[in-house]
XYZ file of C-alpha atoms in Angstrom:
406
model
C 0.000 0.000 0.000
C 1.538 3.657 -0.910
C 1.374 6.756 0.996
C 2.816 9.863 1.368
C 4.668 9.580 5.203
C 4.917 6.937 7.265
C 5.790 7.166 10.867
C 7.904 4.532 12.454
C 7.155 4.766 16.273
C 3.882 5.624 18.104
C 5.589 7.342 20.630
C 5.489 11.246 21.445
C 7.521 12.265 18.504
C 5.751 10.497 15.813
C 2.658 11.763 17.097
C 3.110 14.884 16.580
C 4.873 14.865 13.430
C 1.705 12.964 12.166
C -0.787 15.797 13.521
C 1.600 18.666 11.957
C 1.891 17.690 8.696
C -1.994 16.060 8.456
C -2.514 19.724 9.872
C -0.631 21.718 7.088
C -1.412 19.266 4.365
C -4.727 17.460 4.768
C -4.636 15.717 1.058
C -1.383 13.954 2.700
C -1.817 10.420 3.362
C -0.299 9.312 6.817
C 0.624 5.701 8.480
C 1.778 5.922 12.043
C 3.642 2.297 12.722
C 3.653 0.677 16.391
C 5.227 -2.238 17.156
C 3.692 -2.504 20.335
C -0.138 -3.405 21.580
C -0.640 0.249 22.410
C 0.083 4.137 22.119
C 1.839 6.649 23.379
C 2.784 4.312 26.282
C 5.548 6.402 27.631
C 3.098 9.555 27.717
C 1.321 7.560 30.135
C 3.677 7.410 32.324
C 5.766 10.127 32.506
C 5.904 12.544 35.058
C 4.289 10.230 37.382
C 1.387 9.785 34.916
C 1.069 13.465 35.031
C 2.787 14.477 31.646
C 5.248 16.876 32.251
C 5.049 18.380 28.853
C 7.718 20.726 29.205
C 9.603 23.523 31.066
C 9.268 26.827 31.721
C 12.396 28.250 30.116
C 11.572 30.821 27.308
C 14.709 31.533 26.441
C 16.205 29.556 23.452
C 20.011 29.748 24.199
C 18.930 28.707 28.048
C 16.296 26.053 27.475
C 19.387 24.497 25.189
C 21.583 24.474 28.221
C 19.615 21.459 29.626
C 20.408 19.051 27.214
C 24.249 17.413 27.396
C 24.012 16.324 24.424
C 22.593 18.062 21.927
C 23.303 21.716 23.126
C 24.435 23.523 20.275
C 22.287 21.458 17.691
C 18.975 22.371 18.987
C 19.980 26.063 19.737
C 18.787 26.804 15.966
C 15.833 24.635 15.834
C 14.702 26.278 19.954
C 14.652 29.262 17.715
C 11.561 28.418 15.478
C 9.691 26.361 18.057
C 10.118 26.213 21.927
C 8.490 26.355 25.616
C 5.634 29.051 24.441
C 5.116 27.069 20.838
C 3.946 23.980 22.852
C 2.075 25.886 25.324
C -0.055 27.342 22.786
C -0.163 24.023 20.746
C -1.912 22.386 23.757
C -3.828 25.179 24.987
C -5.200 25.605 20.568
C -6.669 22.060 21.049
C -8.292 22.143 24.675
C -5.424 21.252 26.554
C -5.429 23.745 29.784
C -1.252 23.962 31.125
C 0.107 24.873 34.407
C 3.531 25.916 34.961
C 4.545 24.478 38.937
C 7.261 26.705 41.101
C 10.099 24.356 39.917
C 9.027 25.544 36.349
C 7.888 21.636 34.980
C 4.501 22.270 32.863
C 1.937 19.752 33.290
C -1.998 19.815 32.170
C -3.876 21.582 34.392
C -5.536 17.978 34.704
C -3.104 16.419 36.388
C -3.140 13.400 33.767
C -1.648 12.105 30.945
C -4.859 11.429 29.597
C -5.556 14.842 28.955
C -2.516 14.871 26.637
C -3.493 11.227 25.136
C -7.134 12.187 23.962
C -5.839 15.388 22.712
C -3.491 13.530 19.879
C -6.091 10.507 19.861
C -8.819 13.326 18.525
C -6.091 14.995 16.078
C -5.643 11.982 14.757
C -9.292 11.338 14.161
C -9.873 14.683 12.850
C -7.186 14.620 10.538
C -7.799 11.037 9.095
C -4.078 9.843 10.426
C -3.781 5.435 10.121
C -2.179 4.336 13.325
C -2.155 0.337 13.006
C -0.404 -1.540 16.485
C 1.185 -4.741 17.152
C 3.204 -4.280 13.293
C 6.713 -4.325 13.960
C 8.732 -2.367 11.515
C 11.421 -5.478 10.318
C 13.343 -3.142 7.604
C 13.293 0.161 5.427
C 15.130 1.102 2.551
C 14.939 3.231 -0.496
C 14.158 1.562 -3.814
C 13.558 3.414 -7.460
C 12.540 6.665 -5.255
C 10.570 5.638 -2.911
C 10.851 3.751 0.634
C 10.022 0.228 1.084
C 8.917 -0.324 4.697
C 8.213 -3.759 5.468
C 6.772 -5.045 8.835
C 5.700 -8.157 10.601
C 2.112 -8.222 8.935
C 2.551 -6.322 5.643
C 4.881 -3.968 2.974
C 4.599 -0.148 2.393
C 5.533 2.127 0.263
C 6.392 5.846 1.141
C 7.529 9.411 -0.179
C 9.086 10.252 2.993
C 9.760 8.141 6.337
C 10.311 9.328 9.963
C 11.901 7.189 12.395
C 10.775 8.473 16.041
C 11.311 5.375 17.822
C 13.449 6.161 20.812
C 15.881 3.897 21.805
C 15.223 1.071 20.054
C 18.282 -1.184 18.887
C 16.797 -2.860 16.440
C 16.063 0.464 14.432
C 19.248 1.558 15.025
C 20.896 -1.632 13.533
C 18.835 -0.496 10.549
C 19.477 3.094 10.405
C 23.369 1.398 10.467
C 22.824 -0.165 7.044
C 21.673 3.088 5.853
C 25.541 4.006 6.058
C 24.697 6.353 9.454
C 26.457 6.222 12.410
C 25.111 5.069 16.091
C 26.663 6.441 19.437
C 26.212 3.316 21.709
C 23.532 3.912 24.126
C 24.247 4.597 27.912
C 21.537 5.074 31.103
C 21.337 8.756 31.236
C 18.483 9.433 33.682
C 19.145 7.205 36.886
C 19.741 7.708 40.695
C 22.792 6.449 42.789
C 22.660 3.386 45.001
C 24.695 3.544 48.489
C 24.658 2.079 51.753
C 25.894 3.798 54.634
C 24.869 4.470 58.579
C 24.647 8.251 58.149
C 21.629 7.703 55.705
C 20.170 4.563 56.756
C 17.386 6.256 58.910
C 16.684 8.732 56.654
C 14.210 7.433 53.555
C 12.228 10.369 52.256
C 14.369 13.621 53.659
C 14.669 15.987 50.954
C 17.116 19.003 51.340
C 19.296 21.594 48.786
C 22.932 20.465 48.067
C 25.884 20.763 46.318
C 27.147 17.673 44.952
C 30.607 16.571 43.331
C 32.046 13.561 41.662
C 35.504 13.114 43.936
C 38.474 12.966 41.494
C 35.950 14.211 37.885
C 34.721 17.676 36.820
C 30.905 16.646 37.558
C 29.156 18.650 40.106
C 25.755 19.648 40.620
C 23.364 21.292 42.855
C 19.729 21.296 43.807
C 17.213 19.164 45.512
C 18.428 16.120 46.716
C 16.232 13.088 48.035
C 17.076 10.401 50.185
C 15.664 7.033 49.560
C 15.828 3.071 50.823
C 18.487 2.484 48.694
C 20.537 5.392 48.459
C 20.008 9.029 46.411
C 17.372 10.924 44.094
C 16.002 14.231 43.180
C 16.682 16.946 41.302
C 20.197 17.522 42.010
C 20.842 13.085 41.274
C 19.382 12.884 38.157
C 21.108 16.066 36.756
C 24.340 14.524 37.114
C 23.802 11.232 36.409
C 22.513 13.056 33.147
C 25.560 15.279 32.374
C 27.684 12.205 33.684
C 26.340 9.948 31.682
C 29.549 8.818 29.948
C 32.216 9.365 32.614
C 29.470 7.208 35.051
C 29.355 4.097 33.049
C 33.106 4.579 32.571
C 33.535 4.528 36.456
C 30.770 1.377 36.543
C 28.796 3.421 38.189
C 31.025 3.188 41.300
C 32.354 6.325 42.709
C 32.938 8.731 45.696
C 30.318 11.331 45.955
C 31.303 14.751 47.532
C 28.314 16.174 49.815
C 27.931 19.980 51.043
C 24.610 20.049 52.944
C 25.443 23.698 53.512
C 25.600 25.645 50.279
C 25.644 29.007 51.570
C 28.812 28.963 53.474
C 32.245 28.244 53.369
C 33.948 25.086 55.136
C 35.783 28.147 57.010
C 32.873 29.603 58.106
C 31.425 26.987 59.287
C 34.319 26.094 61.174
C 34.248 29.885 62.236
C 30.539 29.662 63.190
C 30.450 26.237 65.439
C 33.585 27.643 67.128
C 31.910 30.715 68.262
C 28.734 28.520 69.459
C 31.381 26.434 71.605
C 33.458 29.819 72.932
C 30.001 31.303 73.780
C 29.923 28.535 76.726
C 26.232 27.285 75.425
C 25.586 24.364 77.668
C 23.207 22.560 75.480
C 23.471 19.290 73.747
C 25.300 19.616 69.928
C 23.072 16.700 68.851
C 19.620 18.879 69.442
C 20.775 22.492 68.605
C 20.276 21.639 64.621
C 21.976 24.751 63.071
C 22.220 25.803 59.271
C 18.816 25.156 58.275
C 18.975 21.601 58.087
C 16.731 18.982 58.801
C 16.468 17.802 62.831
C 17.335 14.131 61.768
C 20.009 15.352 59.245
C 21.686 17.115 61.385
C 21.757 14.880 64.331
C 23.339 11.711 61.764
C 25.850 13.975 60.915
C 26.929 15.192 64.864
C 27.040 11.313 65.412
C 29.650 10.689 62.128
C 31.617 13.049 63.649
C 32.198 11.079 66.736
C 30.280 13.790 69.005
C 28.416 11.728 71.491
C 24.887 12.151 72.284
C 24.997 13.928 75.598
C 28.468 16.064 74.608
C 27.735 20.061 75.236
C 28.818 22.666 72.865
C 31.178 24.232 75.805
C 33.057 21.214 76.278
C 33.577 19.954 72.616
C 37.104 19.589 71.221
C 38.501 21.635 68.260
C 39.233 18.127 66.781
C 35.488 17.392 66.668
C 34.408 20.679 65.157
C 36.851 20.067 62.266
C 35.599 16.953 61.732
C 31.558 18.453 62.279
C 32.255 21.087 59.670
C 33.875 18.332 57.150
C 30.619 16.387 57.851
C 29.001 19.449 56.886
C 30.450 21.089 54.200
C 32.365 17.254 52.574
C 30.398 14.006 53.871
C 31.344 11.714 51.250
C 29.762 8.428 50.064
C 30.305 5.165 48.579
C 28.267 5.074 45.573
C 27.790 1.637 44.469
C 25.830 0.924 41.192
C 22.644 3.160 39.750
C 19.210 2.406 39.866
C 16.652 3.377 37.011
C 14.295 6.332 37.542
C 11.020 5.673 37.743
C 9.699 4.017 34.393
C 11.270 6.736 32.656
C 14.207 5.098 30.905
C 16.072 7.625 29.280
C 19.348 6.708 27.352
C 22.271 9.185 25.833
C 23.128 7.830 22.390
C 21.602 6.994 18.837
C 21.998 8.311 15.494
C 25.296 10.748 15.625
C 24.035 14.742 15.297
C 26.891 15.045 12.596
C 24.383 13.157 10.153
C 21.400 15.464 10.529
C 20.439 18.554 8.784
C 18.939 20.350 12.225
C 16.860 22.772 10.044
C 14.621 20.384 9.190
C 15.688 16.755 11.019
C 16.628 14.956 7.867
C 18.909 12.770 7.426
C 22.222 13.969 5.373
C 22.939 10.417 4.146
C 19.286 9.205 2.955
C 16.870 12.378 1.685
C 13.452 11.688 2.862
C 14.120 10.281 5.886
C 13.924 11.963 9.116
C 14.674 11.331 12.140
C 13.344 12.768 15.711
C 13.622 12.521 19.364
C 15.625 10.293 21.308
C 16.284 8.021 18.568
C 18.945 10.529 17.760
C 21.791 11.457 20.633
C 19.896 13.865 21.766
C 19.006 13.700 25.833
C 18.036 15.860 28.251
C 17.970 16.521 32.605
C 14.522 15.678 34.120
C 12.009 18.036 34.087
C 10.062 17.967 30.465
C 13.195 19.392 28.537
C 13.104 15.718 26.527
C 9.888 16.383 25.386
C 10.263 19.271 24.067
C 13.122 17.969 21.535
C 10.342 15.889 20.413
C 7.683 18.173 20.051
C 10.334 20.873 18.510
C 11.881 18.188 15.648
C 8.462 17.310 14.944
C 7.080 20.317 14.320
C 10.203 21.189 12.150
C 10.018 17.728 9.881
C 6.077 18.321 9.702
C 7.176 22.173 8.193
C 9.847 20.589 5.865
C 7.716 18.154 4.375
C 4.393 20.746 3.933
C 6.969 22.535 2.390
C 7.570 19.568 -0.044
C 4.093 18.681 -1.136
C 3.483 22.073 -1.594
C 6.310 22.015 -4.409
């Protein structure tokens, strides 16, 4: 059977490419191709099955800062459609969005749904095939046009666009179409440790400063304490910018901790010294200082051998050093990573050298295109990944308008 596009992925990405084009070109015939038994799966669940559709960050040389790799590709393409694009893409079709203080955008809903029925009814309106359960086996171009064959049936198509994430078997064949595929490594993950000072602690969340002993990786932010070790904000934006170095370490590391980011390790030697020469008589391990939480700050007294009924007037100078390295440099263990969520996330995929970023095709095959994380494109938490979706999809969708209307 011919048509004009087909789709290979019924993910995000291909979604919206579908919808854009149908959208600018109604007489265009469309085939979205899923290989599994449903739709827009990982819409479901992502942000806690709230959709976190993107980020508040207007800005196009700042929202590209988020993304280790693919900075300075998307820079260009941020330009034509970004943060306020989507917004309005949404809100055009019924979808009501909320930006939250951290500056994630999710429906106003609360549920992926909301986001699910919108492209569900696009793709009704517009006439867009989506057929599950086919498996895309191979694609290649032959006399002009693209032969797409799958596990039930064979296509032709004008154009093809491969939005299928991560998916190995896509990249083996995007391999024998002569481009090149930067092995895929966890990106997204959180850090898996087992010490005393934390043991107690499962679901304390506090601001840090975090550093990769003996690497340039730091970060800082939110971090979240958990059964098996560390999350939050802070976490996963390392373990995304580390991505490489990480899996070059096997994920096992020393992690530098400063639970006090608005002072110096001087002055916090300089400020529990002052407590102690005041000749306060009360017990270190319940005067919590520095903002921190009660049970923080109590695990860290203990680490540094202060016991539980010492006074600050009797306290050694010895101890205080080794409070304010508590403080300002606890380090841990980290042993091994632990995926976040059911949000996979990977850094790798189709290398960025091979793509023409002004419209997402391919340099090496014309008419195919290629967008989301199937390239080596990936992004920190916080709906910056789905906006390189919904940006290269609205760009392809342009591109090929533009060529039907030639």
């Amino acid at each position: 059977m011919k048509y004009d596009v087909i789709v290979i992925g019924g993910g995000a990405a291909g979604f919206f490419t579908a919808i854009n084009i149908a959208d600018q070109r109604p007489d265009v015939k469309i085939l979205i191709l899923e290989r599994g038994n449903e739709v827009l799966s990982k819409v479901r669940i992502s942000g806690g099955g709230r959709c976190n559709v993107t980020h508040a960050e207007f800005i196009p040389k700042e929202l590209s800062l988020n993304y280790p790799r693919g900075q300075k590709e998307l820079l260009g393409p941020f330009h034509s459609f970004m943060t306020g694009d989507t917004m309005a893409w949404f809100e055009e079709r019924g979808v009501d969005l909320k930006i939250e203080d951290d500056g994630r955008i999710f429906p106003v809903s609360n549920s992926s749904t909301s986001i699910i029925d919108c492209f569900m009814a696009e793709v009704k309106r517009l006439g867009i095939e989506v057929q599950t359960k086919n498996a895309v086996q191979d694609f290649k171009k032959e006399n002009g046009l693209w032969q797409v064959t799958t596990s039930k049936a064979s296509f032709t198509s004008d154009k093809v666009v491969v939005t299928t994430g991560s998916n190995p078997k896509i990249w083996g064949k995007l391999k024998t179409l002569s481009h090149t595929i930067i092995n895929a490594v966890p990106s997204l993950f959180t850090f898996n440790t087992k010490d005393n000072r934390i043991k107690d602690l499962p679901g304390l969340a506090t601001e840090v400063q975090l550093k990769v002993q003996n690497s340039n990786l730091q970060s800082e932010g939110p971090l979240l304490i958990t059964h098996w070790g560390f999350s939050g904000p802070a976490i996963l934006k390392l373990s995304a910018w580390g991505a490489l170095a990480l899996q070059q370490m096997n994920y096992n590391f020393e992690l530098a901790i400063n639970w006090v980011v608005d002072k110096s390790a001087e002055e916090i030697l300089e400020y529990v010294k002052s407590i102690r020469n005041s000749g306060k008589t009360a017990k270190i391990i319940n005067s919590v200082n520095f903002g921190l939480p009660k049970r923080l700050w109590q695990q860290l007294v203990m680490a540094s051998t202060i016991t539980e009924n010492e006074i600050w007037s009797e306290v050694s100078n010895k101890k205080l050093q080794e409070l304010t390295r508590q403080l300002n440099c606890s380090t841990f263990q980290i042993n091994g990573k632990s995926t976040f969520k059911e949000e996979f996330v990977t850094a790798g995929g189709v290398d960025l050298k091979e793509v023409n970023f002004k419209t997402f095709e391919s340099k090496l095959q014309p008419g195919l295109y290629l967008a989301g994380e199937v390239l080596n494109i990936d992004a920190i938490t916080g709906g910056f990944n789905f906006q390189n979706a919904w940006t290269g999809g609205f760009l392809i969708a342009k591109a090929i308008a533009k060529c039907h209307k030639n």
